[in-house]
Amino acid sequence: MLNKYLDSSARGLAALVAAAVLASTGSQLAIAQPGMQPSSIVGQTANDTAATDAVARLDGPLLSVSSDGKTSTVRVDGRGDARSSKVTENRQMSHSNLQPTGRFVKSGQQLAITVPEDSPALQVGIGLEGPYSAYNGGAAVGVKLAELKAGEQTITADRDGIVFLTNISTTAGAKVTVSGGSRLPVWVQGESTQAGFEADFKTLSDAPFATVIGEHYFADFQRRTVEKVQADKKLNLQKTVAELDQVWGWTNEVYGLSEKAVGTAYKTPSRIYISSPDSGAGLAYATEGKLSFQVSTGAAARLLSGNGTWAIWHETGHTYQTTQYKGSNLTEVTVNISALAIQGKIDPLHPRMDQDAEAIKKYLGLSAVEKDYTAASQMVQLGLFDGLRRAFGPNFYPSLSQAYRVDNALGVSQPKDDAEKWNLFALKTSKVANRDLTPYFTAWGIELTDQTKNALKAYPALKNEIWKNVLAKDTVVENSVPTYDVPTGKISYTGGTVSLGQTSSANITVSALSTIAGGTSKVVRTGILTTKVGVRAGIAYAVIENPSGVQEVISTPVDVNAGQALEFHGYASLYRGYLALSANSAFSAYGNASQANALYPHIEYYTAELRGADGKTVYRASVKGDETIASLVAAFNGKSYSNGQYLIVTSKEPSRIYRYNDTNTPIKNASTTQIFKITDNKLVPATSAPSSN
């Protein structure tokens, strides 16, 4: 089937690529080769309303080269931090902070780099992603980054590799000169011609790579790949890059992200980087910061020739997956939600899922006892997700994705296992569809809790047996989700510094309410969200909503003072969350999505107990090393306390719980047990606490 796919043309999907596998690293997501078996705080400030061109760029070309070819001038645009963007956009993988320079260097060679005085913080990166037999002894060494300072500096390469620069600013670009190493042939969308590129490629006969740069992707291809595509007379860079950028646009459309949004739906402009090593996991794979299209599988040549089709849709899709409904066996399933949407745009007369209609019908025809969704094929499993799109239209998944993003931005607790993911998915999908989807999930063999089923009764019952929407020609639309039109607005805050745990303020103002399409929206609520202490460490936010119920969170940063708080740290002393006393004699608590310390699985890592003066427990929580502190948050957040009560906290390791006493300087205690008496709304250290025993 894979060979049939590889030989297909624009229709692209005569048969699905063989089942995808997780690479041995556990972080690479790969399309399988023939014979392989299947194995939060909002970052965008609404006051900086996103323009059509959201990139902070200076005038002039992206790359220019001196007449002797020894020096390149690089426009290093401000594209934001791809790592932060992954969180705010609620995507599975980061795109790339790397920006191309069009230069290559060998280990031991020196680069002279000049950075203007008024530049934002920049880095230089040198290296290759993946193994290349001719370089670095064939090892996959990756890209090593180093900070740059203003002025001229000399960098000695400790590895063979392509030279990159980074600029994670959102407000400032820079022009940097790079000398040394050797020049690579480069094609830049909107600046280069193919004739000019091919002339450079011929002149630079020793250049081992060629760089192709679009607005949303850029790729480094090995020389032999370019030569092959040239020989096959399939090199059309303008067409290939335009198609890649269209894939980016369509994928964002599916997930409800837009460069015109101003809150959680804002799509930051970080590019997707594509490397082309000799070999790698599967036909192609995706991982943090890059896609890999290998030479050995033919994926690199097919991508460059414009015949990447499903592979690029699929691997791009991995970077966008919504983790809150990507169960433990669904990595290679939900990735294809966007791939199917793209295939439907390109070839609507030949829906990919029709090829698996009989298998889906057979599964749905099983008795409840016989159904095992986790054991079904990946394409049958995908039928559950695609069936929702068929029943509720193209606006279903953008609206669903935005609903998850809004929760994520507001610090709503995330599902911790597959059962919680399915129940939350049922709640979210039913709300977006405005239907009780209990029968749909039952038909697919998904077990929901009684609590979830009772909650879903608030929505209208299904009029049709939508799980029978198997063949495209027989599709029945149950209810078309309204056009996805994200609310927009501006927010301001004039209240000064806030306290850790503060949740409201009268000093938040929202103006310029609208939507991306120019519609109306309203303010649902405003508030303060704090997750840690520090300058710009919290947000003042507003939840705004359009008439069809699509919500958005707009925000602006605020400074956060600690007040009376305990801060929990885990593995390598990394921050995990806090427990604070708030002004209204109630606890405030927050936990991030990280495990306390996975080195202590199933072992109690933190405890927190509020004890009365009579020695009786009022609230108590326990967190194991392989758990987040969600249980502690649930036990204490919003719960009242009284002066004279005792707060007792423990940690498996010493110096893991810091105390703040009305300053932002943490007080570290090497003890694994700390006792505090709440006195005048302060945490006062105590040597003991009363016991009821």
mmCIF file of N, CA and C in Angstrom, residues 120-210:
data_model
loop_
_atom_site.group_PDB
_atom_site.id
_atom_site.type_symbol
_atom_site.label_atom_id
_atom_site.label_comp_id
_atom_site.label_asym_id
_atom_site.label_seq_id
_atom_site.Cartn_x
_atom_site.Cartn_y
_atom_site.Cartn_z
ATOM 1 N N PRO A 120 17.868 43.041 19.415
ATOM 2 C CA PRO A 120 17.316 42.214 20.491
ATOM 3 C C PRO A 120 18.264 41.057 20.790
ATOM 4 N N ALA A 121 17.962 40.266 21.783
ATOM 5 C CA ALA A 121 18.802 39.114 22.127
ATOM 6 C C ALA A 121 18.810 38.111 20.978
ATOM 7 N N LEU A 122 19.999 37.765 20.522
ATOM 8 C CA LEU A 122 20.154 36.850 19.387
ATOM 9 C C LEU A 122 21.040 35.675 19.785
ATOM 10 N N GLN A 123 20.894 34.587 19.043
ATOM 11 C CA GLN A 123 21.761 33.426 19.203
ATOM 12 C C GLN A 123 22.239 32.959 17.833
ATOM 13 N N VAL A 124 23.378 32.276 17.822
ATOM 14 C CA VAL A 124 23.849 31.588 16.627
ATOM 15 C C VAL A 124 23.728 30.092 16.890
ATOM 16 N N GLY A 125 23.327 29.363 15.873
ATOM 17 C CA GLY A 125 23.233 27.913 15.975
ATOM 18 C C GLY A 125 24.049 27.262 14.876
ATOM 19 N N ILE A 126 24.757 26.200 15.202
ATOM 20 C CA ILE A 126 25.554 25.460 14.224
ATOM 21 C C ILE A 126 25.257 23.978 14.397
ATOM 22 N N GLY A 127 24.988 23.296 13.290
ATOM 23 C CA GLY A 127 24.798 21.856 13.386
ATOM 24 C C GLY A 127 23.915 21.299 12.300
ATOM 25 N N LEU A 128 23.661 20.007 12.399
ATOM 26 C CA LEU A 128 22.818 19.279 11.460
ATOM 27 C C LEU A 128 21.833 18.432 12.252
ATOM 28 N N GLU A 129 20.582 18.436 11.820
ATOM 29 C CA GLU A 129 19.558 17.627 12.472
ATOM 30 C C GLU A 129 19.469 16.274 11.780
ATOM 31 N N GLY A 130 19.866 15.235 12.482
ATOM 32 C CA GLY A 130 19.853 13.900 11.914
ATOM 33 C C GLY A 130 21.235 13.467 11.464
ATOM 34 N N PRO A 131 21.395 12.197 11.068
ATOM 35 C CA PRO A 131 22.705 11.687 10.669
ATOM 36 C C PRO A 131 23.038 11.964 9.202
ATOM 37 N N TYR A 132 24.277 12.369 8.974
ATOM 38 C CA TYR A 132 24.811 12.595 7.622
ATOM 39 C C TYR A 132 26.167 11.904 7.575
ATOM 40 N N SER A 133 26.324 10.921 6.714
ATOM 41 C CA SER A 133 27.541 10.098 6.722
ATOM 42 C C SER A 133 28.798 10.917 6.482
ATOM 43 N N ALA A 134 28.687 12.012 5.735
ATOM 44 C CA ALA A 134 29.868 12.804 5.382
ATOM 45 C C ALA A 134 30.278 13.782 6.476
ATOM 46 N N TYR A 135 29.459 13.933 7.516
ATOM 47 C CA TYR A 135 29.729 14.965 8.509
ATOM 48 C C TYR A 135 29.566 14.422 9.927
ATOM 49 N N ASN A 136 30.361 14.965 10.814
ATOM 50 C CA ASN A 136 30.287 14.640 12.246
ATOM 51 C C ASN A 136 30.406 13.143 12.513
ATOM 52 N N GLY A 137 31.196 12.470 11.688
ATOM 53 C CA GLY A 137 31.388 11.037 11.869
ATOM 54 C C GLY A 137 30.118 10.231 11.694
ATOM 55 N N GLY A 138 29.145 10.806 10.978
ATOM 56 C CA GLY A 138 27.875 10.117 10.769
ATOM 57 C C GLY A 138 26.920 10.197 11.935
ATOM 58 N N ALA A 139 27.302 10.928 12.990
ATOM 59 C CA ALA A 139 26.449 11.027 14.181
ATOM 60 C C ALA A 139 25.410 12.132 14.016
ATOM 61 N N ALA A 140 24.276 11.954 14.667
ATOM 62 C CA ALA A 140 23.238 12.981 14.699
ATOM 63 C C ALA A 140 23.553 13.925 15.856
ATOM 64 N N VAL A 141 24.210 15.038 15.564
ATOM 65 C CA VAL A 141 24.725 15.913 16.624
ATOM 66 C C VAL A 141 23.768 17.031 17.002
ATOM 67 N N GLY A 142 22.786 17.329 16.152
ATOM 68 C CA GLY A 142 21.867 18.411 16.438
ATOM 69 C C GLY A 142 22.495 19.781 16.251
ATOM 70 N N VAL A 143 21.726 20.806 16.575
ATOM 71 C CA VAL A 143 22.171 22.195 16.440
ATOM 72 C C VAL A 143 22.502 22.744 17.820
ATOM 73 N N LYS A 144 23.716 23.259 17.978
ATOM 74 C CA LYS A 144 24.152 23.843 19.244
ATOM 75 C C LYS A 144 24.029 25.357 19.164
ATOM 76 N N LEU A 145 23.396 25.949 20.176
ATOM 77 C CA LEU A 145 23.163 27.388 20.204
ATOM 78 C C LEU A 145 24.140 28.088 21.133
ATOM 79 N N ALA A 146 24.483 29.335 20.791
ATOM 80 C CA ALA A 146 25.336 30.174 21.639
ATOM 81 C C ALA A 146 24.821 31.599 21.590
ATOM 82 N N GLU A 147 24.877 32.282 22.728
ATOM 83 C CA GLU A 147 24.420 33.668 22.800
ATOM 84 C C GLU A 147 25.355 34.575 22.007
ATOM 85 N N LEU A 148 24.771 35.583 21.372
ATOM 86 C CA LEU A 148 25.557 36.604 20.684
ATOM 87 C C LEU A 148 25.460 37.910 21.450
ATOM 88 N N LYS A 149 26.506 38.720 21.358
ATOM 89 C CA LYS A 149 26.493 40.037 21.991
ATOM 90 C C LYS A 149 26.623 41.098 20.902
ATOM 91 N N ALA A 150 26.341 42.330 21.262
ATOM 92 C CA ALA A 150 26.485 43.417 20.303
ATOM 93 C C ALA A 150 27.946 43.571 19.901
ATOM 94 N N GLY A 151 28.158 43.919 18.630
ATOM 95 C CA GLY A 151 29.512 44.083 18.129
ATOM 96 C C GLY A 151 29.994 42.854 17.383
ATOM 97 N N GLU A 152 31.299 42.828 17.114
ATOM 98 C CA GLU A 152 31.879 41.719 16.352
ATOM 99 C C GLU A 152 32.404 40.642 17.297
ATOM 100 N N GLN A 153 32.186 39.404 16.933
ATOM 101 C CA GLN A 153 32.662 38.278 17.731
ATOM 102 C C GLN A 153 33.066 37.128 16.813
ATOM 103 N N THR A 154 33.938 36.295 17.330
ATOM 104 C CA THR A 154 34.407 35.137 16.576
ATOM 105 C C THR A 154 33.884 33.869 17.232
ATOM 106 N N ILE A 155 33.280 33.014 16.435
ATOM 107 C CA ILE A 155 32.726 31.753 16.911
ATOM 108 C C ILE A 155 33.466 30.614 16.222
ATOM 109 N N THR A 156 34.002 29.688 16.993
ATOM 110 C CA THR A 156 34.661 28.512 16.428
ATOM 111 C C THR A 156 33.698 27.331 16.469
ATOM 112 N N ALA A 157 33.445 26.744 15.317
ATOM 113 C CA ALA A 157 32.493 25.637 15.233
ATOM 114 C C ALA A 157 33.056 24.391 15.903
ATOM 115 N N ASP A 158 32.252 23.757 16.745
ATOM 116 C CA ASP A 158 32.687 22.511 17.371
ATOM 117 C C ASP A 158 32.095 21.290 16.664
ATOM 118 N N ARG A 159 31.457 21.542 15.522
ATOM 119 C CA ARG A 159 30.844 20.472 14.732
ATOM 120 C C ARG A 159 30.651 20.958 13.302
ATOM 121 N N ASP A 160 30.465 20.045 12.389
ATOM 122 C CA ASP A 160 30.097 20.415 11.032
ATOM 123 C C ASP A 160 28.623 20.796 11.037
ATOM 124 N N GLY A 161 28.267 21.815 10.266
ATOM 125 C CA GLY A 161 26.846 22.106 10.213
ATOM 126 C C GLY A 161 26.475 23.375 9.499
ATOM 127 N N ILE A 162 25.183 23.498 9.293
ATOM 128 C CA ILE A 162 24.591 24.701 8.728
ATOM 129 C C ILE A 162 24.534 25.756 9.827
ATOM 130 N N VAL A 163 24.684 27.009 9.441
ATOM 131 C CA VAL A 163 24.686 28.114 10.403
ATOM 132 C C VAL A 163 23.296 28.743 10.444
ATOM 133 N N PHE A 164 22.781 28.931 11.641
ATOM 134 C CA PHE A 164 21.472 29.540 11.856
ATOM 135 C C PHE A 164 21.606 30.705 12.834
ATOM 136 N N LEU A 165 20.605 31.566 12.856
ATOM 137 C CA LEU A 165 20.468 32.598 13.878
ATOM 138 C C LEU A 165 19.078 32.475 14.486
ATOM 139 N N THR A 166 18.908 32.968 15.712
ATOM 140 C CA THR A 166 17.581 32.997 16.325
ATOM 141 C C THR A 166 17.294 34.390 16.868
ATOM 142 N N ASN A 167 16.013 34.751 16.852
ATOM 143 C CA ASN A 167 15.538 36.016 17.404
ATOM 144 C C ASN A 167 14.121 35.772 17.900
ATOM 145 N N ILE A 168 13.935 35.634 19.216
ATOM 146 C CA ILE A 168 12.610 35.321 19.740
ATOM 147 C C ILE A 168 11.831 36.573 20.138
ATOM 148 N N SER A 169 12.335 37.738 19.767
ATOM 149 C CA SER A 169 11.599 38.975 20.022
ATOM 150 C C SER A 169 10.314 38.993 19.191
ATOM 151 N N THR A 170 9.315 39.684 19.697
ATOM 152 C CA THR A 170 8.096 39.900 18.917
ATOM 153 C C THR A 170 8.003 41.335 18.412
ATOM 154 N N THR A 171 8.993 42.159 18.775
ATOM 155 C CA THR A 171 8.895 43.583 18.451
ATOM 156 C C THR A 171 10.068 44.139 17.661
ATOM 157 N N ALA A 172 11.173 43.402 17.562
ATOM 158 C CA ALA A 172 12.366 43.977 16.935
ATOM 159 C C ALA A 172 13.093 42.951 16.082
ATOM 160 N N GLY A 173 13.530 43.412 14.913
ATOM 161 C CA GLY A 173 14.383 42.606 14.052
ATOM 162 C C GLY A 173 15.799 43.141 14.086
ATOM 163 N N ALA A 174 16.677 42.502 13.343
ATOM 164 C CA ALA A 174 18.076 42.928 13.293
ATOM 165 C C ALA A 174 18.680 42.499 11.967
ATOM 166 N N LYS A 175 19.769 43.183 11.580
ATOM 167 C CA LYS A 175 20.550 42.766 10.423
ATOM 168 C C LYS A 175 21.943 42.396 10.907
ATOM 169 N N VAL A 176 22.320 41.156 10.669
ATOM 170 C CA VAL A 176 23.559 40.594 11.187
ATOM 171 C C VAL A 176 24.425 40.160 10.017
ATOM 172 N N THR A 177 25.732 40.418 10.115
ATOM 173 C CA THR A 177 26.648 39.933 9.083
ATOM 174 C C THR A 177 27.381 38.701 9.599
ATOM 175 N N VAL A 178 27.523 37.721 8.712
ATOM 176 C CA VAL A 178 28.191 36.459 9.044
ATOM 177 C C VAL A 178 29.236 36.178 7.977
ATOM 178 N N SER A 179 30.481 36.025 8.401
ATOM 179 C CA SER A 179 31.578 35.693 7.492
ATOM 180 C C SER A 179 32.217 34.386 7.937
ATOM 181 N N GLY A 180 32.755 33.666 6.965
ATOM 182 C CA GLY A 180 33.423 32.412 7.280
ATOM 183 C C GLY A 180 32.642 31.224 6.780
ATOM 184 N N GLY A 181 33.286 30.063 6.805
ATOM 185 C CA GLY A 181 32.647 28.877 6.273
ATOM 186 C C GLY A 181 32.468 29.012 4.774
ATOM 187 N N SER A 182 31.415 28.450 4.259
ATOM 188 C CA SER A 182 31.149 28.520 2.820
ATOM 189 C C SER A 182 29.696 28.885 2.580
ATOM 190 N N ARG A 183 29.439 29.446 1.415
ATOM 191 C CA ARG A 183 28.095 29.898 1.063
ATOM 192 C C ARG A 183 27.290 28.748 0.476
ATOM 193 N N LEU A 184 26.006 28.736 0.785
ATOM 194 C CA LEU A 184 25.076 27.761 0.225
ATOM 195 C C LEU A 184 24.150 28.432 -0.779
ATOM 196 N N PRO A 185 23.715 27.722 -1.810
ATOM 197 C CA PRO A 185 22.685 28.278 -2.694
ATOM 198 C C PRO A 185 21.360 28.368 -1.936
ATOM 199 N N VAL A 186 20.680 29.499 -2.082
ATOM 200 C CA VAL A 186 19.455 29.754 -1.321
ATOM 201 C C VAL A 186 18.378 30.285 -2.254
ATOM 202 N N TRP A 187 17.171 29.791 -2.081
ATOM 203 C CA TRP A 187 16.000 30.339 -2.773
ATOM 204 C C TRP A 187 15.064 30.900 -1.716
ATOM 205 N N VAL A 188 14.674 32.188 -1.864
ATOM 206 C CA VAL A 188 13.805 32.867 -0.906
ATOM 207 C C VAL A 188 12.517 33.276 -1.602
ATOM 208 N N GLN A 189 11.410 32.874 -1.051
ATOM 209 C CA GLN A 189 10.111 33.227 -1.614
ATOM 210 C C GLN A 189 9.969 34.744 -1.720
ATOM 211 N N GLY A 190 9.578 35.216 -2.890
ATOM 212 C CA GLY A 190 9.374 36.637 -3.111
ATOM 213 C C GLY A 190 10.631 37.417 -3.415
ATOM 214 N N GLU A 191 11.800 36.765 -3.347
ATOM 215 C CA GLU A 191 13.061 37.456 -3.611
ATOM 216 C C GLU A 191 13.884 36.779 -4.704
ATOM 217 N N SER A 192 13.827 35.463 -4.778
ATOM 218 C CA SER A 192 14.700 34.719 -5.688
ATOM 219 C C SER A 192 13.939 34.243 -6.916
ATOM 220 N N THR A 193 14.676 33.976 -7.960
ATOM 221 C CA THR A 193 14.132 33.308 -9.138
ATOM 222 C C THR A 193 14.728 31.910 -9.209
ATOM 223 N N GLN A 194 14.025 31.027 -9.872
ATOM 224 C CA GLN A 194 14.573 29.677 -9.988
ATOM 225 C C GLN A 194 15.821 29.671 -10.855
ATOM 226 N N ALA A 195 15.826 30.510 -11.879
ATOM 227 C CA ALA A 195 17.012 30.571 -12.745
ATOM 228 C C ALA A 195 18.228 31.028 -11.948
ATOM 229 N N GLY A 196 18.021 32.041 -11.091
ATOM 230 C CA GLY A 196 19.126 32.516 -10.265
ATOM 231 C C GLY A 196 19.590 31.458 -9.290
ATOM 232 N N PHE A 197 18.638 30.740 -8.705
ATOM 233 C CA PHE A 197 18.994 29.668 -7.775
ATOM 234 C C PHE A 197 19.797 28.581 -8.487
ATOM 235 N N GLU A 198 19.330 28.169 -9.650
ATOM 236 C CA GLU A 198 20.014 27.076 -10.347
ATOM 237 C C GLU A 198 21.395 27.509 -10.826
ATOM 238 N N ALA A 199 21.534 28.786 -11.159
ATOM 239 C CA ALA A 199 22.864 29.282 -11.540
ATOM 240 C C ALA A 199 23.805 29.236 -10.339
ATOM 241 N N ASP A 200 23.308 29.677 -9.176
ATOM 242 C CA ASP A 200 24.111 29.606 -7.949
ATOM 243 C C ASP A 200 24.450 28.160 -7.603
ATOM 244 N N PHE A 201 23.481 27.308 -7.750
ATOM 245 C CA PHE A 201 23.685 25.896 -7.415
ATOM 246 C C PHE A 201 24.794 25.290 -8.279
ATOM 247 N N LYS A 202 24.825 25.702 -9.523
ATOM 248 C CA LYS A 202 25.863 25.202 -10.436
ATOM 249 C C LYS A 202 27.217 25.805 -10.089
ATOM 250 N N THR A 203 27.234 27.112 -9.804
ATOM 251 C CA THR A 203 28.494 27.794 -9.488
ATOM 252 C C THR A 203 29.089 27.278 -8.183
ATOM 253 N N LEU A 204 28.238 27.107 -7.179
ATOM 254 C CA LEU A 204 28.693 26.636 -5.864
ATOM 255 C C LEU A 204 28.710 25.108 -5.873
ATOM 256 N N SER A 205 29.557 24.561 -6.704
ATOM 257 C CA SER A 205 29.539 23.112 -6.960
ATOM 258 C C SER A 205 29.961 22.278 -5.758
ATOM 259 N N ASP A 206 30.630 22.898 -4.793
ATOM 260 C CA ASP A 206 31.046 22.158 -3.600
ATOM 261 C C ASP A 206 30.054 22.299 -2.444
ATOM 262 N N ALA A 207 29.013 23.103 -2.640
ATOM 263 C CA ALA A 207 28.045 23.316 -1.557
ATOM 264 C C ALA A 207 27.300 22.016 -1.263
ATOM 265 N N PRO A 208 27.327 21.545 -0.020
ATOM 266 C CA PRO A 208 26.691 20.257 0.290
ATOM 267 C C PRO A 208 25.178 20.330 0.470
ATOM 268 N N PHE A 209 24.665 21.550 0.656
ATOM 269 C CA PHE A 209 23.240 21.725 0.906
ATOM 270 C C PHE A 209 22.710 22.912 0.112
ATOM 271 N N ALA A 210 21.399 22.933 -0.052
ATOM 272 C CA ALA A 210 20.699 24.090 -0.600
ATOM 273 C C ALA A 210 19.531 24.408 0.321
#
